[in-house]
Every structure is written in C-alpha cells, then in structure tokens.
PDB file of C-alpha atoms and ligand atoms in Angstrom:
ATOM      1  CA  MET A  12       0.124 -17.170  -7.115  1.00 39.00           C
ATOM      2  CA  SER A  13       0.510 -19.997  -4.053  1.00 40.00           C
ATOM      3  CA  GLU A  14      -2.912 -21.272  -1.654  1.00 39.00           C
ATOM      4  CA  ARG A  15      -2.216 -21.974   1.794  1.00 40.00           C
ATOM      5  CA  PRO A  16      -1.952 -25.422   1.680  1.00 36.00           C
ATOM      6  CA  ASP A  17      -4.962 -26.042   4.350  1.00 39.00           C
ATOM      7  CA  ASN A  18      -7.896 -25.207   4.634  1.00 37.00           C
ATOM      8  CA  THR A  19      -6.796 -23.217   8.399  1.00 42.00           C
ATOM      9  CA  THR A  20      -7.661 -18.938   8.469  1.00 52.00           C
ATOM     10  CA  PRO A  21      -4.480 -17.660   9.710  1.00 58.00           C
ATOM     11  CA  HIS A  22      -5.985 -14.043  10.089  1.00 61.00           C
ATOM     12  CA  GLU A  23      -7.752 -14.959  13.400  1.00 58.00           C
ATOM     13  CA  ALA A  24      -4.714 -17.096  14.906  1.00 61.00           C
ATOM     14  CA  ALA A  25      -1.511 -15.266  16.729  1.00 67.00           C
ATOM     15  CA  ALA A  26       1.100 -15.472  14.821  1.00 70.00           C
ATOM     16  CA  ARG A  27       4.847 -15.064  15.544  1.00 78.00           C
ATOM     17  CA  GLY A  28       7.370 -13.621  13.392  1.00 80.00           C
ATOM     18  CA  PRO A  29       9.082 -13.545  11.203  1.00 95.00           C
ATOM     19  CA  LEU A  30       5.400 -12.792   9.312  1.00 96.00           C
ATOM     20  CA  LEU A  31       4.844 -10.337   6.315  1.00 97.00           C
ATOM     21  CA  LEU A  32       1.581  -8.779   5.441  1.00 97.00           C
ATOM     22  CA  SER A  33       0.970  -7.191   2.109  1.00 97.00           C
ATOM     23  CA  THR A  34      -1.447  -5.528  -0.541  1.00 95.00           C
ATOM     24  CA  TRP A  35      -2.429  -7.164  -3.506  1.00 91.00           C
ATOM     25  CA  SER A  36      -0.929 -10.083  -5.414  1.00 88.00           C
ATOM     26  CA  PHE A  37       1.938  -8.938  -6.216  1.00 89.00           C
ATOM     27  CA  GLY A  38       3.215  -8.664  -2.431  1.00 93.00           C
ATOM     28  CA  GLU A  39       3.496 -11.981  -2.607  1.00 94.00           C
ATOM     29  CA  ARG A  40       6.279 -12.066  -5.065  1.00 94.00           C
ATOM     30  CA  ALA A  41       7.585  -8.794  -2.805  1.00 97.00           C
ATOM     31  CA  ASN A  42       7.211 -10.893   0.142  1.00 98.00           C
ATOM     32  CA  ALA A  43       9.916 -13.721  -1.555  1.00 98.00           C
ATOM     33  CA  ALA A  44      13.021 -11.530  -2.325  1.00 98.00           C
ATOM     34  CA  ALA A  45      12.908 -10.146   1.785  1.00 98.00           C
ATOM     35  CA  TRP A  46      12.167 -13.417   2.760  1.00 98.00           C
ATOM     36  CA  PRO A  47      15.652 -15.002   2.802  1.00 97.00           C
ATOM     37  CA  ASP A  48      16.973 -11.946   4.377  1.00 97.00           C
ATOM     38  CA  PHE A  49      14.835 -11.660   6.946  1.00 98.00           C
ATOM     39  CA  SER A  50      13.903 -15.277   8.209  1.00 96.00           C
ATOM     40  CA  ALA A  51      17.566 -15.200   8.615  1.00 96.00           C
ATOM     41  CA  GLY A  52      17.084 -12.600  11.598  1.00 96.00           C
ATOM     42  CA  GLY A  53      17.151  -9.644   9.667  1.00 97.00           C
ATOM     43  CA  SER A  54      14.810  -7.450  11.175  1.00 97.00           C
ATOM     44  CA  ALA A  55      11.374  -6.278   9.945  1.00 98.00           C
ATOM     45  CA  LEU A  56      12.323  -2.676   9.382  1.00 98.00           C
ATOM     46  CA  ASP A  57      15.129  -3.694   6.468  1.00 98.00           C
ATOM     47  CA  ALA A  58      12.385  -6.662   5.457  1.00 98.00           C
ATOM     48  CA  VAL A  59       9.480  -3.932   4.727  1.00 98.00           C
ATOM     49  CA  GLU A  60      11.780  -1.482   3.404  1.00 98.00           C
ATOM     50  CA  ALA A  61      13.325  -4.831   1.029  1.00 98.00           C
ATOM     51  CA  VAL A  62       9.224  -5.233  -0.111  1.00 98.00           C
ATOM     52  CA  THR A  63       8.142  -1.888  -1.325  1.00 98.00           C
ATOM     53  CA  VAL A  64      11.823  -1.792  -2.745  1.00 98.00           C
ATOM     54  CA  PHE A  65      10.778  -4.159  -5.370  1.00 97.00           C
ATOM     55  CA  CYS A  66       7.751  -3.242  -6.126  1.00 96.00           C
ATOM     56  CA  ASP A  67       9.074   0.729  -6.766  1.00 97.00           C
ATOM     57  CA  GLU A  68      11.394  -1.899  -9.410  1.00 96.00           C
ATOM     58  CA  ASP A  69       9.014  -3.665 -11.084  1.00 92.00           C
ATOM     59  CA  PRO A  70       7.333  -2.151 -14.172  1.00 88.00           C
ATOM     60  CA  GLY A  71       4.677  -4.995 -14.721  1.00 84.00           C
ATOM     61  CA  ILE A  72       3.397  -3.236 -11.089  1.00 85.00           C
ATOM     62  CA  ASP A  73       0.931   0.034 -12.857  1.00 84.00           C
ATOM     63  CA  SER A  74       0.825   1.836  -9.290  1.00 89.00           C
ATOM     64  CA  VAL A  75       4.273   1.696  -7.364  1.00 93.00           C
ATOM     65  CA  GLY A  76       7.118   3.398  -8.419  1.00 95.00           C
ATOM     66  CA  TYR A  77       8.780   2.065 -12.188  1.00 95.00           C
ATOM     67  CA  GLY A  78       5.930   0.723 -14.107  1.00 89.00           C
ATOM     68  CA  GLY A  79       3.173   3.615 -12.061  1.00 91.00           C
ATOM     69  CA  LEU A  80       1.172   5.113 -14.251  1.00 90.00           C
ATOM     70  CA  PRO A  81       1.379   9.118 -14.596  1.00 93.00           C
ATOM     71  CA  ASP A  82      -0.786  11.890 -13.422  1.00 93.00           C
ATOM     72  CA  ARG A  83      -2.148  14.287 -15.700  1.00 92.00           C
ATOM     73  CA  ASP A  84       0.151  15.624 -17.739  1.00 94.00           C
ATOM     74  CA  GLY A  85       2.194  12.685 -18.034  1.00 95.00           C
ATOM     75  CA  ASP A  86       4.358  12.674 -14.727  1.00 97.00           C
ATOM     76  CA  MET A  87       5.152  11.174 -12.783  1.00 97.00           C
ATOM     77  CA  SER A  88       5.482  11.463  -9.091  1.00 97.00           C
ATOM     78  CA  LEU A  89       5.825   8.621  -6.031  1.00 98.00           C
ATOM     79  CA  ASP A  90       4.993   8.906  -2.587  1.00 98.00           C
ATOM     80  CA  GLY A  91       5.964   6.983   0.839  1.00 98.00           C
ATOM     81  CA  CYS A  92       6.585   5.967   4.300  1.00 98.00           C
ATOM     82  CA  VAL A  93       8.153   4.053   7.171  1.00 98.00           C
ATOM     83  CA  MET A  94       7.230   3.480  10.497  1.00 98.00           C
ATOM     84  CA  LEU A  95       8.614   1.350  14.032  1.00 98.00           C
ATOM     85  CA  SER A  96       6.379   4.137  16.523  1.00 98.00           C
ATOM     86  CA  PRO A  97       5.177   7.272  16.960  1.00 98.00           C
ATOM     87  CA  GLU A  98       8.078   8.386  17.714  1.00 97.00           C
ATOM     88  CA  GLN A  99      10.148   7.032  14.183  1.00 98.00           C
ATOM     89  CA  CYS A 100       8.371   7.123  11.349  1.00 98.00           C
ATOM     90  CA  GLY A 101       9.439   8.866   7.904  1.00 98.00           C
ATOM     91  CA  SER A 102       7.747  10.321   4.869  1.00 98.00           C
ATOM     92  CA  VAL A 103       8.096  11.709   1.107  1.00 98.00           C
ATOM     93  CA  CYS A 104       5.444  12.764  -0.950  1.00 98.00           C
ATOM     94  CA  ALA A 105       5.665  14.218  -4.771  1.00 98.00           C
ATOM     95  CA  VAL A 106       9.134  13.115  -5.204  1.00 98.00           C
ATOM     96  CA  ARG A 107      10.259  13.121  -8.843  1.00 98.00           C
ATOM     97  CA  LYS A 108      13.423  11.954  -8.995  1.00 98.00           C
ATOM     98  CA  HIS A 109      14.427   9.544  -7.266  1.00 98.00           C
ATOM     99  CA  LEU A 110      12.789   5.906  -7.441  1.00 97.00           C
ATOM    100  CA  HIS A 111      12.290   4.380  -4.013  1.00 98.00           C
ATOM    101  CA  PRO A 112      10.007   6.412  -1.631  1.00 98.00           C
ATOM    102  CA  VAL A 113      10.247   4.279   1.481  1.00 98.00           C
ATOM    103  CA  ARG A 114      14.212   4.860   0.821  1.00 98.00           C
ATOM    104  CA  ILE A 115      14.410   7.994   1.531  1.00 98.00           C
ATOM    105  CA  ALA A 116      11.857   8.062   3.875  1.00 98.00           C
ATOM    106  CA  ARG A 117      14.058   6.011   6.222  1.00 98.00           C
ATOM    107  CA  LEU A 118      16.661   8.234   6.066  1.00 98.00           C
ATOM    108  CA  VAL A 119      14.299  11.351   7.122  1.00 98.00           C
ATOM    109  CA  MET A 120      13.210   9.244   9.742  1.00 98.00           C
ATOM    110  CA  ASP A 121      16.323   8.189  10.507  1.00 98.00           C
ATOM    111  CA  ARG A 122      18.757  11.360   9.845  1.00 98.00           C
ATOM    112  CA  THR A 123      16.524  14.208  10.658  1.00 98.00           C
ATOM    113  CA  PRO A 124      14.689  15.719  13.268  1.00 98.00           C
ATOM    114  CA  HIS A 125      11.349  15.767  10.721  1.00 98.00           C
ATOM    115  CA  VAL A 126       8.780  13.655   9.503  1.00 98.00           C
ATOM    116  CA  MET A 127       7.919  14.250   6.196  1.00 98.00           C
ATOM    117  CA  LEU A 128       9.348  15.628   3.054  1.00 98.00           C
ATOM    118  CA  ALA A 129       7.936  17.005  -0.103  1.00 98.00           C
ATOM    119  CA  GLY A 130       8.894  17.550  -3.786  1.00 98.00           C
ATOM    120  CA  GLU A 131      12.201  19.280  -4.511  1.00 98.00           C
ATOM    121  CA  GLY A 132      13.456  19.316  -1.426  1.00 98.00           C
ATOM    122  CA  ALA A 133      12.926  15.608  -1.194  1.00 98.00           C
ATOM    123  CA  ASP A 134      14.913  14.549  -4.108  1.00 98.00           C
ATOM    124  CA  GLU A 135      17.364  17.152  -2.771  1.00 98.00           C
ATOM    125  CA  PHE A 136      17.699  15.832   0.547  1.00 98.00           C
ATOM    126  CA  ALA A 137      18.034  11.859  -1.455  1.00 98.00           C
ATOM    127  CA  SER A 138      20.734  13.208  -3.626  1.00 98.00           C
ATOM    128  CA  ALA A 139      22.457  14.388  -0.783  1.00 98.00           C
ATOM    129  CA  HIS A 140      22.734  11.625   0.714  1.00 98.00           C
ATOM    130  CA  GLY A 141      23.956   9.533  -2.313  1.00 98.00           C
ATOM    131  CA  LEU A 142      20.604   7.989  -3.707  1.00 98.00           C
ATOM    132  CA  PRO A 143      21.149   8.050  -7.443  1.00 98.00           C
ATOM    133  CA  GLU A 144      18.400   9.792  -9.513  1.00 98.00           C
ATOM    134  CA  GLN A 145      16.399   7.874 -12.083  1.00 95.00           C
ATOM    135  CA  PRO A 146      13.872   7.763 -14.159  1.00 95.00           C
ATOM    136  CA  LEU A 147      10.358   7.007 -13.374  1.00 97.00           C
ATOM    137  CA  LEU A 148       8.404   6.949 -16.499  1.00 96.00           C
ATOM    138  CA  SER A 149       8.341   3.513 -18.177  1.00 94.00           C
ATOM    139  CA  PRO A 150       7.848   3.363 -21.915  1.00 93.00           C
ATOM    140  CA  GLU A 151       4.751   1.165 -21.118  1.00 90.00           C
ATOM    141  CA  ALA A 152       2.831   4.203 -18.199  1.00 90.00           C
ATOM    142  CA  LYS A 153       4.493   6.904 -20.623  1.00 92.00           C
ATOM    143  CA  LYS A 154       2.280   4.974 -24.171  1.00 90.00           C
ATOM    144  CA  ALA A 155      -0.444   4.214 -21.379  1.00 86.00           C
ATOM    145  CA  TRP A 156      -0.874   7.385 -21.000  1.00 89.00           C
ATOM    146  CA  GLN A 157      -0.499   8.537 -24.782  1.00 89.00           C
ATOM    147  CA  VAL A 158      -2.752   6.823 -25.229  1.00 86.00           C
ATOM    148  CA  ARG A 159      -5.430   8.064 -22.568  1.00 83.00           C
ATOM    149  CA  GLN A 160      -4.464  12.065 -24.087  1.00 87.00           C
ATOM    150  CA  ALA A 161      -5.321  10.519 -27.909  1.00 86.00           C
ATOM    151  CA  GLN A 162      -9.305   9.393 -26.411  1.00 80.00           C
ATOM    152  CA  GLY A 163      -9.357  13.318 -24.596  1.00 81.00           C
ATOM    153  CA  GLY A 164      -7.090  12.959 -21.782  1.00 78.00           C
ATOM    154  CA  GLY A 165      -7.849  14.338 -18.282  1.00 73.00           C
ATOM    155  CA  ASP A 166      -7.683  13.712 -14.437  1.00 71.00           C
ATOM    156  CA  SER A 167      -8.670  10.787 -12.699  1.00 64.00           C
ATOM    157  CA  SER A 168     -11.745  12.191 -11.512  1.00 50.00           C
ATOM    158  CA  ASP A 169     -13.877  10.398 -13.873  1.00 43.00           C
ATOM    159  CA  VAL A 170     -12.642   6.760 -13.729  1.00 44.00           C
ATOM    160  CA  ARG A 171     -11.663   4.463 -10.411  1.00 44.00           C
ATOM    161  CA  PRO A 172      -8.957   5.938  -9.031  1.00 39.00           C
ATOM    162  CA  VAL A 173      -6.953   2.730  -9.122  1.00 40.00           C
ATOM    163  CA  ASP A 174      -7.693   1.439 -12.310  1.00 33.00           C
ATOM    164  CA  GLY A 175      -4.652   1.350 -14.743  1.00 38.00           C
ATOM    165  CA  ASP A 176      -7.679   0.298 -18.095  1.00 45.00           C
ATOM    166  CA  PRO A 177     -10.062   3.373 -17.750  1.00 42.00           C
ATOM    167  CA  ASP A 178     -11.737   1.862 -20.558  1.00 48.00           C
ATOM    168  CA  GLY A 179     -12.111  -1.375 -19.568  1.00 49.00           C
ATOM    169  CA  ALA A 180     -10.586  -3.252 -22.305  1.00 52.00           C
ATOM    170  CA  LEU A 181      -8.596  -5.780 -20.154  1.00 50.00           C
ATOM    171  CA  PHE A 182     -11.362  -6.795 -17.668  1.00 57.00           C
ATOM    172  CA  LYS A 183     -14.249  -9.270 -18.353  1.00 59.00           C
ATOM    173  CA  ASP A 184     -16.780  -7.159 -15.702  1.00 57.00           C
ATOM    174  CA  GLN A 185     -16.343  -4.956 -12.946  1.00 52.00           C
ATOM    175  CA  GLU A 186     -14.903  -7.405 -10.180  1.00 51.00           C
ATOM    176  CA  ASP A 187     -12.286  -9.395 -12.661  1.00 52.00           C
ATOM    177  CA  ARG A 188     -11.256  -5.724 -13.239  1.00 51.00           C
ATOM    178  CA  TRP A 189     -11.194  -5.224  -9.556  1.00 48.00           C
ATOM    179  CA  ARG A 190      -9.724  -7.990  -9.485  1.00 48.00           C
ATOM    180  CA  ASN A 191      -6.333  -7.459 -11.667  1.00 51.00           C
ATOM    181  CA  ASN A 192      -5.863  -4.104 -10.257  1.00 58.00           C
ATOM    182  CA  HIS A 193      -3.476  -2.811  -8.255  1.00 62.00           C
ATOM    183  CA  ASP A 194      -2.960  -0.184  -5.676  1.00 81.00           C
ATOM    184  CA  THR A 195       0.221   0.624  -3.283  1.00 89.00           C
ATOM    185  CA  ILE A 196       2.030  -1.858  -2.306  1.00 95.00           C
ATOM    186  CA  GLY A 197       1.355  -1.360   2.221  1.00 97.00           C
ATOM    187  CA  VAL A 198       3.693  -4.101   3.785  1.00 98.00           C
ATOM    188  CA  LEU A 199       3.563  -4.950   7.244  1.00 98.00           C
ATOM    189  CA  GLY A 200       6.240  -6.808   9.214  1.00 97.00           C
ATOM    190  CA  LEU A 201       6.665  -8.502  12.847  1.00 97.00           C
ATOM    191  CA  ASP A 202      10.081 -10.267  13.059  1.00 96.00           C
ATOM    192  CA  ASP A 203      11.161 -12.842  15.544  1.00 93.00           C
ATOM    193  CA  GLN A 204      11.783 -10.312  18.029  1.00 94.00           C
ATOM    194  CA  GLY A 205       8.627  -8.974  18.275  1.00 94.00           C
ATOM    195  CA  ARG A 206       9.610  -5.911  16.091  1.00 96.00           C
ATOM    196  CA  LEU A 207       6.412  -4.677  14.361  1.00 97.00           C
ATOM    197  CA  ALA A 208       7.227  -2.216  11.221  1.00 98.00           C
ATOM    198  CA  GLY A 209       5.550  -1.018   8.278  1.00 98.00           C
ATOM    199  CA  ALA A 210       6.130   0.609   4.898  1.00 98.00           C
ATOM    200  CA  CYS A 211       4.305   1.874   1.603  1.00 98.00           C
ATOM    201  CA  SER A 212       5.083   3.009  -1.429  1.00 98.00           C
ATOM    202  CA  THR A 213       3.061   4.098  -4.310  1.00 97.00           C
ATOM    203  CA  SER A 214       2.756   5.941  -7.799  1.00 95.00           C
ATOM    204  CA  GLY A 215      -0.577   7.702  -6.461  1.00 93.00           C
ATOM    205  CA  MET A 216      -3.740   7.783  -8.404  1.00 89.00           C
ATOM    206  CA  PRO A 217      -3.433   6.950 -11.965  1.00 87.00           C
ATOM    207  CA  TRP A 218      -3.895  10.202 -14.186  1.00 88.00           C
ATOM    208  CA  LYS A 219      -4.230  12.751 -10.514  1.00 91.00           C
ATOM    209  CA  VAL A 220      -4.432  16.548 -10.385  1.00 92.00           C
ATOM    210  CA  PRO A 221      -0.420  17.405 -10.804  1.00 95.00           C
ATOM    211  CA  GLY A 222       0.808  18.018  -6.979  1.00 96.00           C
ATOM    212  CA  ARG A 223      -2.854  15.602  -6.011  1.00 95.00           C
ATOM    213  CA  VAL A 224      -0.857  13.270  -2.672  1.00 96.00           C
ATOM    214  CA  GLY A 225      -2.493  10.917  -1.470  1.00 96.00           C
ATOM    215  CA  ASP A 226      -3.089   8.552   2.136  1.00 97.00           C
ATOM    216  CA  SER A 227       0.203   6.327   1.698  1.00 97.00           C
ATOM    217  CA  PRO A 228       2.554   8.424   2.731  1.00 98.00           C
ATOM    218  CA  ILE A 229       0.291  10.349   5.215  1.00 98.00           C
ATOM    219  CA  ILE A 230       1.605   8.826   8.929  1.00 98.00           C
ATOM    220  CA  GLY A 231      -2.149   7.971  10.708  1.00 98.00           C
ATOM    221  CA  HIS A 232      -3.445   7.344   6.719  1.00 98.00           C
ATOM    222  CA  GLY A 233      -1.545   5.102   5.162  1.00 98.00           C
ATOM    223  CA  LEU A 234      -0.203   3.458   7.349  1.00 98.00           C
ATOM    224  CA  TYR A 235       0.401   3.503  11.256  1.00 98.00           C
ATOM    225  CA  VAL A 236       2.129   1.623  13.912  1.00 98.00           C
ATOM    226  CA  ASP A 237       2.654   1.521  17.694  1.00 98.00           C
ATOM    227  CA  PRO A 238       4.348  -1.552  19.425  1.00 97.00           C
ATOM    228  CA  HIS A 239       1.975  -0.894  22.600  1.00 95.00           C
ATOM    229  CA  GLY A 240      -1.195  -0.653  19.688  1.00 96.00           C
ATOM    230  CA  GLY A 241      -0.574  -3.021  16.761  1.00 98.00           C
ATOM    231  CA  ALA A 242      -0.171  -1.601  13.247  1.00 98.00           C
ATOM    232  CA  ALA A 243      -2.508  -0.998   9.906  1.00 98.00           C
ATOM    233  CA  VAL A 244      -2.374  -0.332   6.505  1.00 98.00           C
ATOM    234  CA  ALA A 245      -4.394   1.115   4.236  1.00 97.00           C
ATOM    235  CA  THR A 246      -4.756   0.720  -0.030  1.00 96.00           C
ATOM    236  CA  GLY A 247      -7.286   2.778  -2.573  1.00 93.00           C
ATOM    237  CA  THR A 248      -9.141   5.400  -3.312  1.00 92.00           C
ATOM    238  CA  GLY A 249      -7.031   7.203  -0.650  1.00 94.00           C
ATOM    239  CA  GLU A 250      -8.982  10.321  -0.219  1.00 94.00           C
ATOM    240  CA  LEU A 251     -11.677   8.151   1.665  1.00 95.00           C
ATOM    241  CA  VAL A 252      -8.653   6.874   4.178  1.00 97.00           C
ATOM    242  CA  MET A 253      -7.592   9.793   4.623  1.00 97.00           C
ATOM    243  CA  ALA A 254     -10.825  11.476   5.609  1.00 96.00           C
ATOM    244  CA  ILE A 255     -11.050   9.082   8.566  1.00 97.00           C
ATOM    245  CA  CYS A 256      -7.792   8.805   9.801  1.00 98.00           C
ATOM    246  CA  GLY A 257      -7.641   4.934   8.535  1.00 98.00           C
ATOM    247  CA  SER A 258      -4.497   3.551   9.584  1.00 98.00           C
ATOM    248  CA  PHE A 259      -4.709   5.320  13.339  1.00 98.00           C
ATOM    249  CA  LEU A 260      -8.199   4.690  13.346  1.00 98.00           C
ATOM    250  CA  ALA A 261      -7.833   0.816  13.329  1.00 98.00           C
ATOM    251  CA  VAL A 262      -4.586   0.740  15.459  1.00 98.00           C
ATOM    252  CA  GLU A 263      -6.579   3.166  17.942  1.00 98.00           C
ATOM    253  CA  GLN A 264      -8.979   0.290  17.780  1.00 97.00           C
ATOM    254  CA  MET A 265      -6.967  -2.368  18.736  1.00 97.00           C
ATOM    255  CA  ARG A 266      -5.025  -0.407  21.726  1.00 96.00           C
ATOM    256  CA  SER A 267      -8.468  -0.422  23.151  1.00 96.00           C
ATOM    257  CA  GLY A 268      -8.758  -4.139  22.916  1.00 96.00           C
ATOM    258  CA  ALA A 269     -10.314  -4.945  19.487  1.00 96.00           C
ATOM    259  CA  MET A 270      -9.663  -7.688  17.698  1.00 96.00           C
ATOM    260  CA  PRO A 271      -7.966  -6.258  14.247  1.00 97.00           C
ATOM    261  CA  GLN A 272     -11.202  -8.126  11.870  1.00 96.00           C
ATOM    262  CA  ASP A 273     -13.258  -5.437  14.262  1.00 97.00           C
ATOM    263  CA  ALA A 274     -10.969  -2.999  13.339  1.00 98.00           C
ATOM    264  CA  ILE A 275     -10.598  -3.070  10.502  1.00 98.00           C
ATOM    265  CA  ARG A 276     -14.269  -3.162   9.831  1.00 98.00           C
ATOM    266  CA  GLU A 277     -14.681   0.216  12.155  1.00 98.00           C
ATOM    267  CA  VAL A 278     -13.422   1.854   9.775  1.00 98.00           C
ATOM    268  CA  LEU A 279     -14.707   0.439   6.578  1.00 98.00           C
ATOM    269  CA  GLU A 280     -18.494   1.002   8.072  1.00 98.00           C
ATOM    270  CA  ARG A 281     -17.374   4.747   8.467  1.00 97.00           C
ATOM    271  CA  ILE A 282     -16.203   4.450   4.296  1.00 97.00           C
ATOM    272  CA  ALA A 283     -18.889   2.448   3.842  1.00 97.00           C
ATOM    273  CA  SER A 284     -21.203   4.650   4.972  1.00 96.00           C
ATOM    274  CA  ARG A 285     -20.494   8.452   3.124  1.00 93.00           C
ATOM    275  CA  SER A 286     -23.382   9.579   1.291  1.00 88.00           C
ATOM    276  CA  ASP A 287     -20.481   9.861  -1.282  1.00 91.00           C
ATOM    277  CA  LEU A 288     -19.568   6.663  -1.961  1.00 92.00           C
ATOM    278  CA  GLN A 289     -19.291   5.341  -5.400  1.00 88.00           C
ATOM    279  CA  ALA A 290     -18.938   2.058  -7.371  1.00 84.00           C
ATOM    280  CA  ASN A 291     -15.981   2.961  -8.971  1.00 80.00           C
ATOM    281  CA  HIS A 292     -14.396   3.155  -4.706  1.00 89.00           C
ATOM    282  CA  GLN A 293     -12.188   0.169  -3.060  1.00 91.00           C
ATOM    283  CA  VAL A 294     -10.683   0.411   0.463  1.00 95.00           C
ATOM    284  CA  ALA A 295      -8.748  -2.746   1.778  1.00 95.00           C
ATOM    285  CA  LEU A 296      -6.490  -2.274   5.509  1.00 97.00           C
ATOM    286  CA  ILE A 297      -4.164  -5.105   6.701  1.00 98.00           C
ATOM    287  CA  ALA A 298      -3.517  -4.913  10.333  1.00 97.00           C
ATOM    288  CA  ILE A 299      -2.089  -6.498  12.849  1.00 97.00           C
ATOM    289  CA  ARG A 300      -1.881  -6.890  17.086  1.00 96.00           C
ATOM    290  CA  PRO A 301       1.506  -6.394  18.711  1.00 94.00           C
ATOM    291  CA  ASP A 302       0.498 -10.518  19.890  1.00 93.00           C
ATOM    292  CA  GLY A 303       0.840 -11.333  16.457  1.00 93.00           C
ATOM    293  CA  HIS A 304      -3.361 -11.695  15.755  1.00 94.00           C
ATOM    294  CA  TRP A 305      -3.680 -10.423  12.815  1.00 96.00           C
ATOM    295  CA  SER A 306      -6.608  -9.962   9.680  1.00 96.00           C
ATOM    296  CA  SER A 307      -7.423  -7.674   7.074  1.00 96.00           C
ATOM    297  CA  GLY A 308     -10.793  -6.192   5.106  1.00 96.00           C
ATOM    298  CA  ALA A 309     -11.706  -4.717   1.927  1.00 95.00           C
ATOM    299  CA  LEU A 310     -14.769  -2.819   1.670  1.00 95.00           C
ATOM    300  CA  ARG A 311     -15.822  -4.101  -1.798  1.00 91.00           C
ATOM    301  CA  PRO A 312     -14.918  -7.871  -3.607  1.00 87.00           C
ATOM    302  CA  GLY A 313     -11.477  -7.930  -5.708  1.00 84.00           C
ATOM    303  CA  PHE A 314      -8.810  -7.055  -3.329  1.00 89.00           C
ATOM    304  CA  ARG A 315      -6.346  -9.780  -2.186  1.00 91.00           C
ATOM    305  CA  LEU A 316      -3.290 -10.426   0.151  1.00 94.00           C
ATOM    306  CA  ALA A 317       0.115 -11.842   0.254  1.00 95.00           C
ATOM    307  CA  PHE A 318       1.525 -12.986   3.437  1.00 94.00           C
ATOM    308  CA  SER A 319       4.508 -14.992   4.508  1.00 96.00           C
ATOM    309  CA  ASP A 320       5.005 -16.661   7.106  1.00 94.00           C
ATOM    310  CA  GLY A 321       7.104 -20.653   8.073  1.00 91.00           C
ATOM    311  CA  SER A 322       4.822 -22.624   5.552  1.00 92.00           C
ATOM    312  CA  GLY A 323       5.845 -20.103   2.589  1.00 95.00           C
ATOM    313  CA  HIS A 324       4.249 -17.132   0.695  1.00 97.00           C
ATOM    314  CA  HIS A 325       0.709 -17.042   0.137  1.00 94.00           C
ATOM    315  CA  THR A 326      -2.367 -15.197  -1.831  1.00 92.00           C
ATOM    316  CA  MET A 327      -5.599 -14.610  -0.574  1.00 93.00           C
ATOM    317  CA  ASP A 328      -8.778 -13.050  -0.324  1.00 92.00           C
ATOM    318  CA  PRO A 329      -9.045 -10.781   3.290  1.00 94.00           C
ATOM    319  CA  ALA A 330     -11.027 -12.194   6.298  1.00 95.00           C
ATOM    320  CA  PHE A 331     -14.039 -10.668   4.811  1.00 95.00           C
ATOM    321  CA  VAL A 332     -15.477  -7.509   2.156  1.00 94.00           C
ATOM    322  CA  GLN A 333     -17.920  -4.915   4.000  1.00 96.00           C
ATOM    323  CA  LEU A 334     -20.219  -4.777   1.087  1.00 94.00           C
ATOM    324  CA  PRO A 335     -19.910  -8.019  -0.890  1.00 90.00           C
ATOM    325  CA  GLY A 336     -21.940  -8.290  -4.676  1.00 79.00           C
ATOM    326  CA  THR A 337     -20.660  -4.432  -4.869  1.00 77.00           C
TER     327      THR A 337
HETATM  328  N1  LIG B 129      -4.168   4.883  -1.835  1.00 67.42           N
HETATM  329  C1  LIG B 129      -2.977   5.084  -2.840  1.00 67.42           C
HETATM  330  C2  LIG B 129      -3.320   6.996  -3.275  1.00 67.42           C
HETATM  331  O1  LIG B 129      -4.543   6.915  -3.069  1.00 67.42           O
HETATM  332  O2  LIG B 129      -2.829   7.343  -3.752  1.00 67.42           O
END
C-alpha cells in the first residue's frame, strides 16, 4: 500500500479526471492495472470495466470472481453491473459459467433494450456474444468451503456477510478482521473529458443461501450514476443497502446540492438507525459529484478505499466512520 505523499484531504477537493476510486485496498492494484490506458485518454467506462476484470481474475480476493467464496452448497455465482447514466446501464446476476459479470453487463447495456439478465439466461447471452465459459471456484475457495462443511456447514446467517474467516482464526480482533476482509469491488471513474462511469463485481455473501442476490448488480442499490447528480457505489452487507436504495439515495442527495460526504452520511445514518443492526454489519460508500468533489464513509472501522490520480495510486481510510469504536 502506498500512502499519499502529503497530508491533504483529497476527499474535500474537486478533482479533475482521470480519477479512479475503488473500494478496499485491493482496488489499488486494480486501479494501477487500468491506469496506463486510462491516463492515456481512455474512457471512464473502459477503465471501470478493466478494474473489475482485474479483480475477477485475482484468486487472492475471496469476494470477487475467481477466488470468491461459494454459496452454502459450494457453488459459485457472480453478480455485477455497469452504469453511465439512467439511460445507459447494464447488469447481470447469478452468473455461474462466466468470470466477468461487468463485461456481460456492458454487453447487456450496449446490445439489448434491457437492463438486467439473470442466471442461465445471462450465461447463455454471454456465450452467444463470444465470452468463454470458465471455472469459477478456485481450489482455495473449495478448500475453505470443505473446511466449513467439516465444521457443520450452514448458510451465512451466522457469520459476518463479508467475512472469509467465520471462525476468526486469521485475525487478532474484530477490527483486524474487518481491516483485512474485503467485499465487493466497486469502482467510480471520472475521465479527462469529465465523463463519469461506475461498475461493481462480486461473488456475493460467502456461504449465501443459493439464489441469494445482493445489492451489487441492482442499479440504484450497489451503484448509481447520473451525469447530472454524480455517482455512488456501495460495499458491505448488501441487504442493508438494498433496504434504502443506498447508491441512488446518495446521488439524489448530491443532485439536491449536498456535498458527497453529507450525502454518504445521510445513507449511513439511515442504516445505523436500524433496530436490527448487528455488530457484524458493515457498509461503506464512495460518492463523487460531476464537478469532481468526492468522499467516502463507512458504518464501522475497517474499510479502506483506493484512489488513483495524477499523483499515483493510494490506499486510504474513509473520510469518516459513522459508528467509530464499534
Ligand atoms: N455487497 C455485496 C453483497 O452483499 O452481495
């Protein structure tokens, strides 16, 4: 991880593209992989797709693509979406045979009158458009599932949804666990022509009930982009985000004039006020206005984000934590 070379708070400053903002520290190396083409004048749309594709292929990320943890029965399913505007968005969920949900989602956006394809239909659509079928379950993820089975199995209702270590053997305490655990890759891009784009890719909650779909592929929940309002992306416990249309809510706040930090705070306040909030729940958002002001916030400690601009690639803490010390 590279620290920002000075103590400025880029959250508060208007930025000019090219700029990439990605969830979690693994976003830094994904941003870096996408950067050469993006900084040479590539579009925000191509850049956000490239960031997610990089994460899909990294077997070390246990919540996205190959390397992601499977559902309760040991089967993989992937979700993702991409968005430029309310008129230009695409999504797929419960994909079982193809590795790159955002690539399929972009085809849905570009080549169909639809927004979302699910399950078998999404896989058939991907094959029909020339995308290769690939194994999605890595040997490490299979082993993790087998270990869990040996310990009694079950679905994810008893573990932190973004947790790849339900028994707590890897981390010294809860914060360490959050800090080292990861969830959805969500990425926002602002290119040198001032165009915003966003994308999400995830294998969803580990050990999920088969068929479960979270916020990531649902336009307005895990991701929303409106050239007139801004863009927001969420990560964490999808069910909490889905209950309040989290990304759409953040963008609507910005459309009404809110700064990104205030928009995110409104979303997190609504989540924090839930009567059924659990200690293992986490949600974080990144938001950016069309003028380049951006920010990030998390419900609990442990979230980090990656940003890339002309100064390099950086991993940093969010601007604020709604429930510090929890
Ligand atoms: N945020 C990812 C999920 O809940 O599936």
